[in-house]
Short mmCIF file of C-alpha atoms and ligand atoms in Angstrom, two decimals:
data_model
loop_
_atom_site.label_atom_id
_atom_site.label_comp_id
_atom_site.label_asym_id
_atom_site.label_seq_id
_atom_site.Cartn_x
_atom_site.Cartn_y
_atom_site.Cartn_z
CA UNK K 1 -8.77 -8.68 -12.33
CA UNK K 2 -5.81 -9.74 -14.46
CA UNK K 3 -7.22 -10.83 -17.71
CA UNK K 4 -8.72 -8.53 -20.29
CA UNK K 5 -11.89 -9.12 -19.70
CA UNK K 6 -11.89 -7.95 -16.84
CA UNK K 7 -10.33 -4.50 -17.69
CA UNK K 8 -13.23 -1.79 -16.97
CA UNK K 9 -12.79 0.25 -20.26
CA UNK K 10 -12.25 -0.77 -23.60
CA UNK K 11 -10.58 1.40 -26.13
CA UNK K 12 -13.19 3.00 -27.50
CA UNK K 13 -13.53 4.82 -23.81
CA UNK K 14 -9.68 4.59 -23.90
CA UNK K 15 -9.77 6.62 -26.98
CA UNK K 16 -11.94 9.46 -25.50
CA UNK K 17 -9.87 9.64 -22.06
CA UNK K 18 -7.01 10.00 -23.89
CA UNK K 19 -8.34 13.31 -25.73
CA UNK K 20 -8.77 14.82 -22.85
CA UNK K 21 -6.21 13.60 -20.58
CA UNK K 22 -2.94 12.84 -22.81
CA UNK K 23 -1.12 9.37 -21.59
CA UNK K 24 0.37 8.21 -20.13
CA UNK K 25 -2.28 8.34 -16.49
CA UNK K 26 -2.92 5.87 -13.75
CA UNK K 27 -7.06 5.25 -13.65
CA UNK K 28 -8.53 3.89 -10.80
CA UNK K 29 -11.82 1.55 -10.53
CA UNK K 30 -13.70 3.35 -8.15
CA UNK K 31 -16.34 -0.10 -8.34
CA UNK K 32 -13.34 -2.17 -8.04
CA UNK K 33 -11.97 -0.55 -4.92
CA UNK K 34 -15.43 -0.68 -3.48
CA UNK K 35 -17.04 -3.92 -3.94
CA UNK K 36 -13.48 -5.22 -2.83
CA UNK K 37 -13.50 -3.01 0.45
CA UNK K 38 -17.48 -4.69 1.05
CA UNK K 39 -15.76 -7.95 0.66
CA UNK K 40 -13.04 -7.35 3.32
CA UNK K 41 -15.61 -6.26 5.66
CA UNK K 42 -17.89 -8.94 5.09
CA UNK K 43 -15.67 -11.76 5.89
CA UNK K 44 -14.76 -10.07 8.72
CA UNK K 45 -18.36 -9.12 9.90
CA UNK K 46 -17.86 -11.72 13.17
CA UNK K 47 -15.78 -9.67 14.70
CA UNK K 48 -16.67 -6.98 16.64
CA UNK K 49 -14.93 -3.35 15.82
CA UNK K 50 -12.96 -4.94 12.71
CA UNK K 51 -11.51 -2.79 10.59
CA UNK K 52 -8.76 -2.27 8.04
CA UNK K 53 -6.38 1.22 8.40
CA UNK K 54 -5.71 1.54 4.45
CA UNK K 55 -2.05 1.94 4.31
CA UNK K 56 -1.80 5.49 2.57
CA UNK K 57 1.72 4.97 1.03
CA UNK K 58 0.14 2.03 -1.52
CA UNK K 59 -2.06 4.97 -2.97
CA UNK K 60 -2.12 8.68 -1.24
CA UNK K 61 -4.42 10.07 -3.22
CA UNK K 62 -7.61 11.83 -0.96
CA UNK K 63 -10.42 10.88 -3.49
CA UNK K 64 -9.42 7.41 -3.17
CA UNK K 65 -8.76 7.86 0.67
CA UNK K 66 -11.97 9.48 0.76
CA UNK K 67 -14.02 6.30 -0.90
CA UNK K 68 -12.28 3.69 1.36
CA UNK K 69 -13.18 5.78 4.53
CA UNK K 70 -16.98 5.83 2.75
CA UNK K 71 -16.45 2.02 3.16
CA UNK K 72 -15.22 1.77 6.74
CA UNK K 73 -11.56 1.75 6.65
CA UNK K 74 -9.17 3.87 8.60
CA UNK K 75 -6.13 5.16 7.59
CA UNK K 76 -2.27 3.85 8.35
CA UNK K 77 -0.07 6.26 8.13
CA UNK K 78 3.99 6.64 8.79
CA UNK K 79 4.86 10.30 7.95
CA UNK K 80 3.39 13.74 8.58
CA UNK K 81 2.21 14.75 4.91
CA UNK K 82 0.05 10.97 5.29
CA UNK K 83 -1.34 12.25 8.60
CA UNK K 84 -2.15 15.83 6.60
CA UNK K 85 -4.33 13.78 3.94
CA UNK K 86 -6.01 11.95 6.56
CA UNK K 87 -6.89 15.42 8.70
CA UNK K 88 -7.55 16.85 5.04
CA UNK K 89 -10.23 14.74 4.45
CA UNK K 90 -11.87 14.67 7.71
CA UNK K 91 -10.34 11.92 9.49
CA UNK K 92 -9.04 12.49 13.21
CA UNK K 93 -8.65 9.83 16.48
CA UNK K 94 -8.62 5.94 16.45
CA UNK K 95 -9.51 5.82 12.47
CA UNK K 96 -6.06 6.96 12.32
CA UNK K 97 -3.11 4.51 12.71
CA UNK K 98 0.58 6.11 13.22
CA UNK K 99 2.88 3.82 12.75
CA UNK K 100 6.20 4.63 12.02
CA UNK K 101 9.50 3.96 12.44
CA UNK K 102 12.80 6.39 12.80
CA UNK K 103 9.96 8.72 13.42
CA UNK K 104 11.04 12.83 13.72
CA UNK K 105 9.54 14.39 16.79
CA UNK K 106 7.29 16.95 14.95
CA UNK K 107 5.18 13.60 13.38
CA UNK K 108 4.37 12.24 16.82
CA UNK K 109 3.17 15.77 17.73
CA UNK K 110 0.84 16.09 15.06
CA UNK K 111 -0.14 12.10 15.54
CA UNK K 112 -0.63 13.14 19.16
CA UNK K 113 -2.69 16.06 18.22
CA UNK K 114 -5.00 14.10 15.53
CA UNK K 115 -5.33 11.65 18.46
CA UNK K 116 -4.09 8.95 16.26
CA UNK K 117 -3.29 5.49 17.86
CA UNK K 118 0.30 5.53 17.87
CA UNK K 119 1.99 2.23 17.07
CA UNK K 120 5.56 2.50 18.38
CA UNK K 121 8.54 0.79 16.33
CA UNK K 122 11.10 0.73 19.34
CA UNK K 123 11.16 0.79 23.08
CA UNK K 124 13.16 4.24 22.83
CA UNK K 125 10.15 5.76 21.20
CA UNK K 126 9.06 5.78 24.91
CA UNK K 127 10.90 8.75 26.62
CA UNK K 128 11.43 10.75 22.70
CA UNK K 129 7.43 10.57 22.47
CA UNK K 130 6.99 11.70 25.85
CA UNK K 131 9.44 14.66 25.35
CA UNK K 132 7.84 15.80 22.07
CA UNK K 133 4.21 14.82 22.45
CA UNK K 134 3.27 13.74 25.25
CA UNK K 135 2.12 10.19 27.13
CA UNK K 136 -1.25 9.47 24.63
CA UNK K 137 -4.53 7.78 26.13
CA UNK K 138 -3.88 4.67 24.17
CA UNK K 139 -0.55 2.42 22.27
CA UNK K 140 0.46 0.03 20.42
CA UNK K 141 3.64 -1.70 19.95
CA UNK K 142 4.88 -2.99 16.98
CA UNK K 143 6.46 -6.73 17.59
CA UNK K 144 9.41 -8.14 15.90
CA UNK K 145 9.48 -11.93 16.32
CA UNK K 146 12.72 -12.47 14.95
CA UNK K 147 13.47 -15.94 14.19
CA UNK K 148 10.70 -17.26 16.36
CA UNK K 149 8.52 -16.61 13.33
CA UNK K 150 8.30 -19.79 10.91
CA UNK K 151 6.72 -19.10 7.40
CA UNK K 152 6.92 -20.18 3.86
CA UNK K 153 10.28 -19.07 2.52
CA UNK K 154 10.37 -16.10 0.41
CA UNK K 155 7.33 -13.79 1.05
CA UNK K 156 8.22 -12.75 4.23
CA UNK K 157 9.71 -9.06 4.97
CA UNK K 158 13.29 -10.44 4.32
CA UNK K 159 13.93 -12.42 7.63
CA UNK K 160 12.72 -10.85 10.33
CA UNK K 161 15.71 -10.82 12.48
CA UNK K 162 17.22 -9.03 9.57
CA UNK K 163 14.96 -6.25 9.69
CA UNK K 164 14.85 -2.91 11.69
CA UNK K 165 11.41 -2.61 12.38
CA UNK K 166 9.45 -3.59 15.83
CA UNK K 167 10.64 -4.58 19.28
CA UNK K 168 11.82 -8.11 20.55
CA UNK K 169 9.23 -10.17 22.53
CA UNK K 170 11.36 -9.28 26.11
CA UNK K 171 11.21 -5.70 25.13
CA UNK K 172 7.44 -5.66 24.91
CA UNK K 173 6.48 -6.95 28.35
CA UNK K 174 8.85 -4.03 29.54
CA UNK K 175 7.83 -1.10 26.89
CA UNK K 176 3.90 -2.07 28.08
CA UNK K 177 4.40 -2.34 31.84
CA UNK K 178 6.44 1.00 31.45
CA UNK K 179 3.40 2.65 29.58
CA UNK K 180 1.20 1.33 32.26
CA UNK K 181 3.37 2.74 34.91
CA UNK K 182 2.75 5.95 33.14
CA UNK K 183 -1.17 5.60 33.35
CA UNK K 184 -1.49 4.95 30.15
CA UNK K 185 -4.80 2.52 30.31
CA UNK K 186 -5.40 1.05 27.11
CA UNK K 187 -3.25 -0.84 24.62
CA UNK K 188 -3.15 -3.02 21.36
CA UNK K 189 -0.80 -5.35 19.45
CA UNK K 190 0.90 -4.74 16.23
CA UNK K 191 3.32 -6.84 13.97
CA UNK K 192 3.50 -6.41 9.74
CA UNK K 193 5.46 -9.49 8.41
CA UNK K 194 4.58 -10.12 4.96
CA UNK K 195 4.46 -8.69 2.09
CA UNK K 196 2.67 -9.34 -1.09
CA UNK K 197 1.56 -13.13 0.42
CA UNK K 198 -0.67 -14.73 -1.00
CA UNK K 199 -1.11 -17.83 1.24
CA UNK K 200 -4.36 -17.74 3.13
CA UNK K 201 -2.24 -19.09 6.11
CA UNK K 202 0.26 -16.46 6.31
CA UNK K 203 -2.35 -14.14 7.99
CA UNK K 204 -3.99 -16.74 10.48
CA UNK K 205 0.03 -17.32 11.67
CA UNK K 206 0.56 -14.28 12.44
CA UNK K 207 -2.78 -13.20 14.13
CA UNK K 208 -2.49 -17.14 16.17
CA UNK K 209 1.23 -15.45 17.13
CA UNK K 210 -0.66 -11.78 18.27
CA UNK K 211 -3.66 -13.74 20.06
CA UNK K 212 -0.88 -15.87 21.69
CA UNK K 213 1.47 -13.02 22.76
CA UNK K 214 -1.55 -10.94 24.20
CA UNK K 215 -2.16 -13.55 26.57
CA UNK K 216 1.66 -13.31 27.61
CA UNK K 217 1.96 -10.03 28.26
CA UNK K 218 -1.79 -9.29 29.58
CA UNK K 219 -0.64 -11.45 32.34
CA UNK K 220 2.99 -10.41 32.76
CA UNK K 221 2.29 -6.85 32.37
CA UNK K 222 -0.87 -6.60 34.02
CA UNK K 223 -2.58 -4.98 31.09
CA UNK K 224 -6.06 -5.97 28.79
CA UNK K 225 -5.60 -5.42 25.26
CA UNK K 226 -8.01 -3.59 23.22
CA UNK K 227 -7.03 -4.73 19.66
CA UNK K 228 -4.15 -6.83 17.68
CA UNK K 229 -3.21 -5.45 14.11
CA UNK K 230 -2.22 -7.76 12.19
CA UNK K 231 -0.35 -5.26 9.44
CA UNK K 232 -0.81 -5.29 5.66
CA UNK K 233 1.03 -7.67 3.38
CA UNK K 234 -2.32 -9.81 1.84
CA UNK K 235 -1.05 -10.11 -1.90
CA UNK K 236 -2.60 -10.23 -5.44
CA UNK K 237 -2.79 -11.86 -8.30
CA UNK K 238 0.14 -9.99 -9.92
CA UNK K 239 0.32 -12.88 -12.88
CA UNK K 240 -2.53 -14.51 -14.62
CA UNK K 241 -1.89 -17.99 -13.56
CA UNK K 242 -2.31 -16.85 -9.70
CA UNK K 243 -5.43 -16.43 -7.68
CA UNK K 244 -6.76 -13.61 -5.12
CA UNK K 245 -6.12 -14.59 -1.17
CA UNK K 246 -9.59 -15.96 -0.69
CA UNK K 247 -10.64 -13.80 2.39
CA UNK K 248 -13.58 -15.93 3.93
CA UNK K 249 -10.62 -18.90 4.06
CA UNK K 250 -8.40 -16.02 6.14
CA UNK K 251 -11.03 -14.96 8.12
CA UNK K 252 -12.37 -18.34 9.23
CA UNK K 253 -8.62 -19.33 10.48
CA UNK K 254 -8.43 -16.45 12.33
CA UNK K 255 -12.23 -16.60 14.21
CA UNK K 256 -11.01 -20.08 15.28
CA UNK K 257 -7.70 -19.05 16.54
CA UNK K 258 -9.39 -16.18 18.21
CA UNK K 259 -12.09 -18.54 19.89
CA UNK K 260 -9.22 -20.76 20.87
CA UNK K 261 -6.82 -18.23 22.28
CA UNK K 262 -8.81 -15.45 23.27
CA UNK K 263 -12.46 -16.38 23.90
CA UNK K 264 -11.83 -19.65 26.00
CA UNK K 265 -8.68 -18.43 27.38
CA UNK K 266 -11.54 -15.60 29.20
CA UNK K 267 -9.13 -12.76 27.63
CA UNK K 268 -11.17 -9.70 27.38
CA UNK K 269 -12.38 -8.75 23.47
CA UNK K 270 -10.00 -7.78 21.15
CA UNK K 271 -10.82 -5.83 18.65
CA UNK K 272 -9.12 -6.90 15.17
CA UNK K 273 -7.48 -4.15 12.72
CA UNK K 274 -5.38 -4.82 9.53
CA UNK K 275 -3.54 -2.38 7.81
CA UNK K 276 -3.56 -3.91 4.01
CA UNK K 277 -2.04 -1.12 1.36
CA UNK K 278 -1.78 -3.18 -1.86
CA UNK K 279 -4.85 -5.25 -2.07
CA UNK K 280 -7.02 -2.43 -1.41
CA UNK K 281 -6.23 -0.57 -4.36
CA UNK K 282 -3.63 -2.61 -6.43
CA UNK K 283 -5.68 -4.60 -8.49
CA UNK K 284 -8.30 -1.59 -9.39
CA UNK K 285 -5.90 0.50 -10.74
CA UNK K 286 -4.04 0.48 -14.50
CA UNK K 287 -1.31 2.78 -15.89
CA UNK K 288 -2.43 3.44 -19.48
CA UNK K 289 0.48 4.51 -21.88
CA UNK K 290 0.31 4.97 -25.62
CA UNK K 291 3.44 3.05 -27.85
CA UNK K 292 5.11 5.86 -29.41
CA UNK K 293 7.71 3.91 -31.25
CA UNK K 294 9.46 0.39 -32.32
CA UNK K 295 12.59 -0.51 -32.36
CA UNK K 296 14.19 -3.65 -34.31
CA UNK K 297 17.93 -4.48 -32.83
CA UNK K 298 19.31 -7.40 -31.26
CA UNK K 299 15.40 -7.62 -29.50
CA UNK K 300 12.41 -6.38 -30.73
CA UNK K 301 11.24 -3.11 -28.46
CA UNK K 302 8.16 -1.23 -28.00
CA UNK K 303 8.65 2.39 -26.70
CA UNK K 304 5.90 3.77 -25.06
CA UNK K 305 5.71 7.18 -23.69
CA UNK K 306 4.91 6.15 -19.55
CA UNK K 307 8.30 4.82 -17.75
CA UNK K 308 9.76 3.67 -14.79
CA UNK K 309 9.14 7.15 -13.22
CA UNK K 310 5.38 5.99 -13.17
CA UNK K 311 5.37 2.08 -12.28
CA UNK K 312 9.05 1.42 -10.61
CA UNK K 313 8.05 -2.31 -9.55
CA UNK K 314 8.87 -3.94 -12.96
CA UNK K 315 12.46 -2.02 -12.70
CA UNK K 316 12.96 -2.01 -9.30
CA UNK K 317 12.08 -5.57 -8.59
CA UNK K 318 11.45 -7.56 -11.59
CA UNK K 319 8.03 -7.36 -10.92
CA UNK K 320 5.60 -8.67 -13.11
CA UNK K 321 2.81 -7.03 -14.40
CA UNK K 322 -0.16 -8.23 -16.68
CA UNK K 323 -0.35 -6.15 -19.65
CA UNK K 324 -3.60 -5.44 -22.59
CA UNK K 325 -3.14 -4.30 -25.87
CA UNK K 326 -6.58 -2.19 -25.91
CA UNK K 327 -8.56 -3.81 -28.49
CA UNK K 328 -6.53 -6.49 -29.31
CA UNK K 329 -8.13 -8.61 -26.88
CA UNK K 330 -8.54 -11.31 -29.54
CA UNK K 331 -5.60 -11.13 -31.43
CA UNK K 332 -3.21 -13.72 -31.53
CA UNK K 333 -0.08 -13.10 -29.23
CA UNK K 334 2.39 -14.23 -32.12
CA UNK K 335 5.06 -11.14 -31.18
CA UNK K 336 7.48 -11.02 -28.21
CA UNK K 337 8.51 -7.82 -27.22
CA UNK K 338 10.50 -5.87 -24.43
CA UNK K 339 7.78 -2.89 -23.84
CA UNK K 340 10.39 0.05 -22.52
CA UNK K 341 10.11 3.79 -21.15
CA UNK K 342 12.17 6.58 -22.08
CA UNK K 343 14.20 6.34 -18.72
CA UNK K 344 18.10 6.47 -19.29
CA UNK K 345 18.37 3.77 -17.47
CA UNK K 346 18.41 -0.13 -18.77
CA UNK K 347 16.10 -1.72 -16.27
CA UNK K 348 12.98 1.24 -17.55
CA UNK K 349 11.24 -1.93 -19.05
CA UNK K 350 7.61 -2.94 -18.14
CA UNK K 351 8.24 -6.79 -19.49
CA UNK K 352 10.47 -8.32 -20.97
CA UNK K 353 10.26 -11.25 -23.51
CA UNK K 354 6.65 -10.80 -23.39
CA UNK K 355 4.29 -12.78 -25.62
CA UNK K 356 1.56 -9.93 -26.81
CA UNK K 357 -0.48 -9.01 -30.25
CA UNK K 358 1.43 -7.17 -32.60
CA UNK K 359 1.47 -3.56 -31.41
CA UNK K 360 1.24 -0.55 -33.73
CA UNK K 361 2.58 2.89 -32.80
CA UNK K 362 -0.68 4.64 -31.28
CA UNK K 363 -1.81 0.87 -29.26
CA UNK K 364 -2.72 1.97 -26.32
CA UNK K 365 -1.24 -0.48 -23.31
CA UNK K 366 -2.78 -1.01 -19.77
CA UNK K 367 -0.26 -2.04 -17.66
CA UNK K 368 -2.60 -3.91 -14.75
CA UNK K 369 -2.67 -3.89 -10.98
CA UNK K 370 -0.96 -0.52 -10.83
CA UNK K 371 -3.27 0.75 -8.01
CA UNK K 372 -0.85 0.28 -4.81
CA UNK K 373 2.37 1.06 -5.00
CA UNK K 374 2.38 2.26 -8.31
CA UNK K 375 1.87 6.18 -8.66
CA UNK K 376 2.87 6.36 -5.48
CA UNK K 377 6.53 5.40 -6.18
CA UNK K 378 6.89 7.82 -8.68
CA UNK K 379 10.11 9.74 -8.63
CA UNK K 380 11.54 13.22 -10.86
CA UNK K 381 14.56 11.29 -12.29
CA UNK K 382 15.43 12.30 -15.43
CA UNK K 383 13.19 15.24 -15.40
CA UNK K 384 10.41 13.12 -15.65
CA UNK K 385 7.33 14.18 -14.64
CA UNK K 386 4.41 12.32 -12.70
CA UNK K 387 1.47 12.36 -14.57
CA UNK K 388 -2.22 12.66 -14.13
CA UNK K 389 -4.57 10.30 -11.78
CA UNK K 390 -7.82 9.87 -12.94
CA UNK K 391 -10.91 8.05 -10.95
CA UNK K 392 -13.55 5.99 -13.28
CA UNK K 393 -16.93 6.37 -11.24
CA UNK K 394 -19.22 3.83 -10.89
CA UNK K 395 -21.59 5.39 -13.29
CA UNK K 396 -18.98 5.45 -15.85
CA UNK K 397 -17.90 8.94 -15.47
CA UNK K 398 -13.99 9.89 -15.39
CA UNK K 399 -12.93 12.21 -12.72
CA UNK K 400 -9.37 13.57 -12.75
CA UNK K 401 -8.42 13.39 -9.10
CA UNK K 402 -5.14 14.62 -9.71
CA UNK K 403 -3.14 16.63 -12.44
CA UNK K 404 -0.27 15.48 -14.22
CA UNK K 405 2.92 17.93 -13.51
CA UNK K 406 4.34 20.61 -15.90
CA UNK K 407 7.90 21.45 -15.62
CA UNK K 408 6.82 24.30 -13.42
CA UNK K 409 6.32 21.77 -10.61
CA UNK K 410 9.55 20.52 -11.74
CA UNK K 411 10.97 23.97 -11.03
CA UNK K 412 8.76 24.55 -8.18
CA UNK K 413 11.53 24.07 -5.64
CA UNK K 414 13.69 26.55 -6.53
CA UNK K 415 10.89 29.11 -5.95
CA UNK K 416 12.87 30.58 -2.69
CA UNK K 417 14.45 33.72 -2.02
CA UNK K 418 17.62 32.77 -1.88
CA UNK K 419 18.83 32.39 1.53
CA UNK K 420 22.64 31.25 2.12
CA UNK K 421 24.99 30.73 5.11
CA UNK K 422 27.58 32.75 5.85
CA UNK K 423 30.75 29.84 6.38
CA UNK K 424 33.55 32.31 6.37
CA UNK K 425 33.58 35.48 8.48
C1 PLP N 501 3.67 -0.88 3.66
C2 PLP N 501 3.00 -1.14 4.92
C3 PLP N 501 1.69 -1.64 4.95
C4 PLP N 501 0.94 -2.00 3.71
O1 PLP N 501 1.51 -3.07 3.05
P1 PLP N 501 0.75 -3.72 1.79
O2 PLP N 501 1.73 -4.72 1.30
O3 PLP N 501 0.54 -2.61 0.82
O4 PLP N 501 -0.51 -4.30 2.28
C5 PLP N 501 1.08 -1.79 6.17
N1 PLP N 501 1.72 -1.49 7.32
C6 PLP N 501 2.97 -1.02 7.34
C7 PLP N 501 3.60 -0.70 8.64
C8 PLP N 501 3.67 -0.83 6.16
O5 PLP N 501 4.91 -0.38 6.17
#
């Protein structure tokens, strides 16, 4: 889904959208985002009770929510407006994930409430969820393996020692044996490692790791397991020399693992749950932004009128995303051009040094793979305002599924009657 041809409108369809809706706008591939769901399944279709918990933070949009749910995933969320969109759309128990971490007492309520599985990030989570919630039916722990986890350098979380998230491996025989003590009867297995990997080995590690530990604790805790989740993380094709995970490659590691560890170890089914965000969504969505001017200093610049407020990756990390000159899909790429937002800020550039057609003021640009992660990490800064979603149906429709803000949304907040403390009597 990186290479022009593969973009699902050409400008002539550009054109129209853009009379209607001005750019820039994020447009998502509703076919995209479904045949891709299918495929997930699919490879998965061995085992029993698979499914993925979309992670709503790569793309929190209902309508798009809405249309993986239509394809069998749950959600995964880790704050209370996330469990609202779920509930919004119809969602409710075990198709909800919770997991969280640093979590304020009023989310596990409402997690509770929904009757979300709730996937706890610390053994202290123990006595604050009791206290605020209650002692649920089922739980999940989240695992940090610390440095007993060997990967490939560099796509991991950071190291995981270095990072807050999950409990150590002697913590989790006590947190479960604890929750069983409490009558809680049914549990499952969670650890989210990776991010944006694209090895089809990453995944079977860390569900051979899961299918491993579950054996540990089942017989240290005197527990069964229900399910392992193996988190998110599976990454895409950013730049057009890479290639999509291939998912039948992941899934066959991980049936043999599961035959190895589970099935002839006699361990009670697991069921197996993912919680991918960015290749869900990521590939099937583009930011479209019209270049508004041109600039000719020490490096040649295209200004176009999206910025960093609506795709913070490029910025933020360096990220690289593939970008289409609509129309120019033949041209030769003789320029080289920084393409920058409006953003006071000097990182505000989508690419840098990048070979493309020459670009006229009025091009329209699709900045690719802008589904996860993109929209969603939108900010206000600079009074900048997020701009419209729109949804591209399968029969070629466009749907806006979510307007772009006016500065009265910018203003929105101070809509209050102005209540103040009294700090000196
Ligand atoms: C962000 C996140 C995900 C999704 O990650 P992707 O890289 O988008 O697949 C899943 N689970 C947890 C706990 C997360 O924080």
């Amino acid at each position: 889904m990186n290479r022009h041809s593969d973009l699902p409108f050409d400008l002539k369809a550009a054109t129209r959208i853009r009379e209607r809706y001005p750019t820039p706008f994020h447009i998502y591939d509703e076919r995209g985002i479904r045949e891709n769901a299918r495929r997930l399944k699919k490879a998965f279709s061995w085992s029993k009770g698979f499914r993925n918990h979309f992670a709503v933070k790569a793309c929190p949009n209902p309508y798009i929510v809405r249309i993986l749910r239509e394809e069998g995933n749950g959600t995964d969320c880790s704050s209370l407006p996330e469990l609202l969109l779920s509930e919004r759309i119809g969602m409710s128990g075990e198709e909800i994930m919770f997991t969280s971490n640093e979590t304020p007492a009023n989310e596990y309520k409402k997690a509770f409430e929904l009757g979300a599985v709730i996937n706890l990030d610390d053994i202290t989570h123990i006595p604050f969820l009791e206290k605020n919630a209650g002692i649920p039916e089922i739980i999940c722990f989240r695992y940090n393996p610390g440095p007993n986890r060997q990967t490939a350098e560099g796509n991991v979380i950071g190291k995981p020692e270095e990072a807050k998230y999950g409990l150590t491996r002697e913590q989790l025989i006590e947190a479960y044996s604890t929750m069983k003590a409490k009558g809680v009867k049914r549990f499952g297995l969670h650890t989210m490692i990776a991010s944006n990997e694209l090895s089809p080995e990453a995944p079977v590690i860390t569900a051979k790791m899961l299918f491993g530990l579950v054996a540990e604790i089942s017989e240290k805790a005197g527990i069964d397991f229900e399910f392992v989740n193996l988190g998110g993380g599976i990454g895409i094709p950013y730049r057009p020399e890479q290639s999509a995970v291939n998912l039948e490659l992941v899934s066959e590691g991980i049936k043999s693992a599961y035959e190895e560890k589970i099935e002839k170890e006699g361990l009670p089914p697991l069921r197996i749950l993912m919680e991918n965000g960015r290749m869900m969504t990521g590939p099937y969505g583009y930011l479209v932004t019209t270049a508004i001017h041109e600039k000719h200093i020490y490096k040649e610049y295209v200004g176009v009128d999206a910025c960093m407020a609506n795709l913070m990756r490029p910025g933020m990390y360096g990220a690289y995303h593939f970008i289409s000159v609509l129309g120019k899909k033949n041209s030769p790429e003789d320029c080289m051009y920084d393409i920058v937002g409006s953003l006071c800020e000097n990182n505000d550039k989508f690419a840098i040094d990048r070979r493309l057609p020459r670009i006229e003021r009025g091009d329209m640009l699709a900045i690719h793979n802008a589904g996860a992660h993109g929209y969603a990490m939108g900010f206000n800064y600079n009074g900048k305002l997020r701009s419209a979603e729109l949804l591209l149906r399968e029969d070629g429709e466009v749907e806006m599924i979510r307007r772009a803000e006016t500065p009265n949304d910018y203003f929105s907040t101070f809509d209050f009657d102005g209540a103040s403390i009294k700090m000196h009597d």
